[in-house]
Amino acid sequence: MTGKETIVEYLTSVPAWYLATVEETPNGSQPHVRPFSFAMLQDGEIQYCTATTKDVYREMAANPRVELTAWKPSRGWVILRGRANLEDRADAATRQAGFEHMVGLGETWESADDERLTFFTIDDAEAWLCDIDGTWNPVEL
């Protein structure tokens, strides 16, 4: 299993994982964390799904530095950090899977081709599988 396959398997095996962005506020830069639950491997890249109308998209456009994390009992936790690439390169199968996933969460979309539905990747990513004993095991991406 490749490192990217390991990350996708981990993220899709938990109900939610968490993505942190940087939000610019009148009081300065602040971290902003929210749950995500879609990740899919396409052409050797991990695709993540959101909407162009959401704060997370606006925040990534302003500052692409992101970090995600998830914890799974008896498996430790995963950390992945890098720069969000908002160029939507999702193919039809990925768009359909993302659309169905988002609709399953209760979101309303016209179709998999809804202009608001968008996919992004994370460039220059580094990832680790971590354990309570303090080990950070790098994942080759």
Short mmCIF file of C-alpha atoms in Angstrom, two decimals:
data_model
loop_
_atom_site.label_atom_id
_atom_site.label_comp_id
_atom_site.label_asym_id
_atom_site.label_seq_id
_atom_site.Cartn_x
_atom_site.Cartn_y
_atom_site.Cartn_z
CA MET A 1 0.00 0.00 0.00
CA THR A 2 1.41 3.43 -0.93
CA GLY A 3 1.60 6.28 1.57
CA LYS A 4 -1.27 8.10 -0.13
CA GLU A 5 -3.37 4.94 -0.05
CA THR A 6 -2.56 4.63 3.66
CA ILE A 7 -3.74 8.19 4.29
CA VAL A 8 -6.98 7.76 2.30
CA GLU A 9 -7.70 4.44 4.03
CA TYR A 10 -7.16 6.09 7.41
CA LEU A 11 -9.30 9.17 6.64
CA THR A 12 -12.16 7.14 5.19
CA SER A 13 -12.18 4.69 8.11
CA VAL A 14 -13.23 7.32 10.68
CA PRO A 15 -16.54 9.22 10.77
CA ALA A 16 -14.78 12.60 10.52
CA TRP A 17 -11.32 14.06 10.35
CA TYR A 18 -10.39 17.67 10.98
CA LEU A 19 -8.89 20.29 8.67
CA ALA A 20 -7.26 23.41 10.07
CA THR A 21 -6.93 26.62 8.06
CA VAL A 22 -5.91 30.16 8.91
CA GLU A 23 -8.70 32.72 9.27
CA GLU A 24 -7.88 36.42 9.05
CA THR A 25 -9.86 38.34 11.68
CA PRO A 26 -9.77 41.93 12.95
CA ASN A 27 -7.66 40.54 15.83
CA GLY A 28 -5.15 38.89 13.49
CA SER A 29 -4.67 35.40 12.12
CA GLN A 30 -6.57 32.67 13.96
CA PRO A 31 -6.71 28.92 13.42
CA HIS A 32 -10.04 27.60 12.18
CA VAL A 33 -10.75 23.86 12.45
CA ARG A 34 -13.72 21.99 11.06
CA PRO A 35 -14.73 18.39 10.35
CA PHE A 36 -14.35 16.85 6.90
CA SER A 37 -15.11 13.32 5.77
CA PHE A 38 -14.35 12.95 2.05
CA ALA A 39 -11.00 11.86 0.68
CA MET A 40 -10.41 9.87 -2.50
CA LEU A 41 -7.37 8.84 -4.48
CA GLN A 42 -7.42 9.88 -8.15
CA ASP A 43 -4.43 9.61 -10.49
CA GLY A 44 -2.03 9.40 -7.56
CA GLU A 45 -3.43 12.50 -5.79
CA ILE A 46 -5.68 12.69 -2.76
CA GLN A 47 -8.80 14.67 -3.65
CA TYR A 48 -10.75 16.49 -0.94
CA CYS A 49 -14.22 17.98 -1.44
CA THR A 50 -15.79 21.26 -0.29
CA ALA A 51 -17.79 24.18 -1.73
CA THR A 52 -16.65 27.46 -3.21
CA THR A 53 -19.27 29.15 -1.00
CA LYS A 54 -17.80 27.93 2.30
CA ASP A 55 -15.45 29.81 4.63
CA VAL A 56 -12.89 27.02 4.34
CA TYR A 57 -12.53 27.66 0.60
CA ARG A 58 -12.13 31.41 1.11
CA GLU A 59 -9.56 30.81 3.88
CA MET A 60 -7.52 28.39 1.74
CA ALA A 61 -7.58 30.88 -1.15
CA ALA A 62 -6.21 33.60 1.15
CA ASN A 63 -3.65 31.36 2.90
CA PRO A 64 -3.14 27.86 1.49
CA ARG A 65 -1.33 26.44 4.57
CA VAL A 66 -3.45 23.62 5.99
CA GLU A 67 -3.12 20.73 8.40
CA LEU A 68 -5.44 17.78 8.92
CA THR A 69 -5.65 15.23 11.66
CA ALA A 70 -7.73 12.24 12.68
CA TRP A 71 -7.60 9.76 15.52
CA LYS A 72 -8.65 6.15 15.44
CA PRO A 73 -8.69 3.96 18.56
CA SER A 74 -5.77 1.53 18.64
CA ARG A 75 -4.28 3.12 15.49
CA GLY A 76 -3.00 6.42 16.90
CA TRP A 77 -3.53 9.52 14.82
CA VAL A 78 -2.58 10.87 11.46
CA ILE A 79 -1.23 14.34 10.72
CA LEU A 80 -0.87 15.71 7.20
CA ARG A 81 0.20 19.27 6.40
CA GLY A 82 0.96 21.22 3.24
CA ARG A 83 -0.49 23.82 0.88
CA ALA A 84 -4.02 23.59 -0.48
CA ASN A 85 -4.14 23.58 -4.27
CA LEU A 86 -7.60 24.82 -5.27
CA GLU A 87 -7.28 23.86 -8.93
CA ASP A 88 -10.23 21.48 -9.34
CA ARG A 89 -8.88 18.49 -11.28
CA ALA A 90 -11.51 15.98 -10.19
CA ASP A 91 -12.61 13.54 -12.86
CA ALA A 92 -16.22 12.47 -13.36
CA ALA A 93 -15.97 9.47 -11.00
CA THR A 94 -14.44 11.55 -8.20
CA ARG A 95 -17.03 14.33 -8.71
CA GLN A 96 -19.85 11.79 -8.53
CA ALA A 97 -18.42 10.15 -5.38
CA GLY A 98 -17.94 13.57 -3.72
CA PHE A 99 -21.44 14.67 -4.71
CA GLU A 100 -23.02 11.49 -3.31
CA HIS A 101 -20.97 11.81 -0.13
CA MET A 102 -21.98 15.45 0.44
CA VAL A 103 -25.66 14.70 -0.27
CA GLY A 104 -25.40 11.81 2.20
CA LEU A 105 -24.27 14.35 4.82
CA GLY A 106 -27.45 16.37 4.22
CA GLU A 107 -26.04 19.03 1.90
CA THR A 108 -28.04 20.14 -1.12
CA TRP A 109 -26.47 20.08 -4.56
CA GLU A 110 -28.04 20.22 -8.02
CA SER A 111 -25.74 17.51 -9.42
CA ALA A 112 -22.13 16.35 -9.44
CA ASP A 113 -21.52 19.20 -11.88
CA ASP A 114 -22.86 21.91 -9.53
CA GLU A 115 -20.47 24.87 -9.92
CA ARG A 116 -20.26 25.31 -6.13
CA LEU A 117 -18.96 21.77 -5.55
CA THR A 118 -15.18 21.79 -5.78
CA PHE A 119 -12.23 19.53 -5.15
CA PHE A 120 -8.75 20.36 -3.98
CA THR A 121 -5.45 18.62 -3.31
CA ILE A 122 -2.64 19.35 -0.87
CA ASP A 123 0.76 20.15 -2.39
CA ASP A 124 4.13 19.74 -0.67
CA ALA A 125 2.40 17.45 1.82
CA GLU A 126 4.15 15.80 4.75
CA ALA A 127 2.38 13.14 6.79
CA TRP A 128 2.93 11.10 9.92
CA LEU A 129 1.23 8.31 11.81
CA CYS A 130 1.62 9.16 15.48
CA ASP A 131 1.25 7.20 18.67
CA ILE A 132 0.62 8.00 22.32
CA ASP A 133 4.19 6.92 23.11
CA GLY A 134 5.41 10.05 21.29
CA THR A 135 6.49 8.44 18.04
CA TRP A 136 5.89 10.22 14.75
CA ASN A 137 6.30 7.73 11.90
CA PRO A 138 6.71 9.53 8.57
CA VAL A 139 4.44 8.44 5.72
CA GLU A 140 6.15 8.61 2.33
CA LEU A 141 3.86 10.53 0.01
#
